[in-house]
Coordinates of C-alpha atoms in Angstrom, one line a residue:
X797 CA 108.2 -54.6 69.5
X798 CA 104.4 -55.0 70.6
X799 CA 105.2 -58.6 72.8
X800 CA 104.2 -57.8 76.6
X801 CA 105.8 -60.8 78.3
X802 CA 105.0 -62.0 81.8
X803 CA 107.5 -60.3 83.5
X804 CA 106.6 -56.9 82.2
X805 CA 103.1 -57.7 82.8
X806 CA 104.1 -58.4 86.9
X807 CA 105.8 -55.0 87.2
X808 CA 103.2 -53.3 85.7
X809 CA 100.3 -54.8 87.6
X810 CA 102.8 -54.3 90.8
X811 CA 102.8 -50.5 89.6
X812 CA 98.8 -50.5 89.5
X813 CA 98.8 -52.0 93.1
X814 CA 101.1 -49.6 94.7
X815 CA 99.8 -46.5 93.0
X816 CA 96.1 -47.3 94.0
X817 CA 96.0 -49.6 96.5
X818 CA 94.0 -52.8 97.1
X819 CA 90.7 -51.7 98.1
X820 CA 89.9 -48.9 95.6
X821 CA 91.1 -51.7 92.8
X822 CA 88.6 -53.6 95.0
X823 CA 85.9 -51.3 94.2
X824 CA 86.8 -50.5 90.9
X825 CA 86.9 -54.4 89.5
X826 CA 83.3 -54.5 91.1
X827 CA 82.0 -51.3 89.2
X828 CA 83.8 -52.6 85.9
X829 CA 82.3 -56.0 86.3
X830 CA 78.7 -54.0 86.9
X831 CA 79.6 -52.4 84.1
X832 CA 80.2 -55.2 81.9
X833 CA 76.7 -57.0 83.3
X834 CA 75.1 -54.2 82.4
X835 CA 76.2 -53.9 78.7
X836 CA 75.7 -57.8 78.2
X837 CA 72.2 -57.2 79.9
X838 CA 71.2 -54.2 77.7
X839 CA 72.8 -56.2 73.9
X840 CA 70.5 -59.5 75.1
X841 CA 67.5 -57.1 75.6
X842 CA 68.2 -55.4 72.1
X843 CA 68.6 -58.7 70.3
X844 CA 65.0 -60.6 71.7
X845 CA 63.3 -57.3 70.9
X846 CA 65.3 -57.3 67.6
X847 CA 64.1 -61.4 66.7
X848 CA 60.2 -60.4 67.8
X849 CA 60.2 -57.7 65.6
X850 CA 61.5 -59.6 62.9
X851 CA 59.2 -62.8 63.8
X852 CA 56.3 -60.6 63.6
X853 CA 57.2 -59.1 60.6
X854 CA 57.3 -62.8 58.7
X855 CA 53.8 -64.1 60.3
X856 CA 52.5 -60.6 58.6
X857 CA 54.4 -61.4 55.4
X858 CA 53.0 -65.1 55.5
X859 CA 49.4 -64.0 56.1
X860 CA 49.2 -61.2 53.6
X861 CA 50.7 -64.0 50.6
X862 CA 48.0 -65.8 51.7
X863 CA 45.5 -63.5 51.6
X864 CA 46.5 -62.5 48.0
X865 CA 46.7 -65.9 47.6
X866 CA 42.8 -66.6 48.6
X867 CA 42.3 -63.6 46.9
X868 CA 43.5 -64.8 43.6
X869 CA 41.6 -68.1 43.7
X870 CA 38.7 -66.6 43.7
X871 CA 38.9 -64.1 40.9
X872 CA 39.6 -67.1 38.5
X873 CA 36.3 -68.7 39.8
X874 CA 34.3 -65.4 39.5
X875 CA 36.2 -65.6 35.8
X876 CA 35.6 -69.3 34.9
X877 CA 31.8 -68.6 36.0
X878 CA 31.2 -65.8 33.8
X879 CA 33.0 -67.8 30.9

């Protein structure tokens, strides 16, 4: 239970055929493939705004270690001067 084999597949896309006829399937495999363009479209839009958002987050991260960094260095010579 659960196997579709070819045959089966046939009739029912015979079924599809009959019952709406080549042109609207036409039209509707265009719409679906728009469709699917679409979605691909908006996920690849999503995921470069998602990796430039992230990328900007690490240079921020990078520059504020080195800032504490700097920072850092030059409270132990304000430190070793006053020894």
């Amino acid at each position: 239970m659960g196997n579709i084999g070819w045959a089966q597949l046939l009739i029912v896309l015979v079924i599809v055929l009959l019952l709406f006829g080549t042109k609207k399937l036409r039209s509707l495999g265009g719409d679906l493939g728009s469709a699917v363009k679409g979605f691909k479209k908006a996920v690849s839009d999503k995921d470069a705004d998602f990796e430039d958002d992230s990328a900007k987050n690490t240079e921020e991260k990078i520059e504020s270690k080195e800032q504490n960094v700097q920072q850092q260095n030059e409270a132990e010579k304000q430190h070793q001067k006053t020894e």
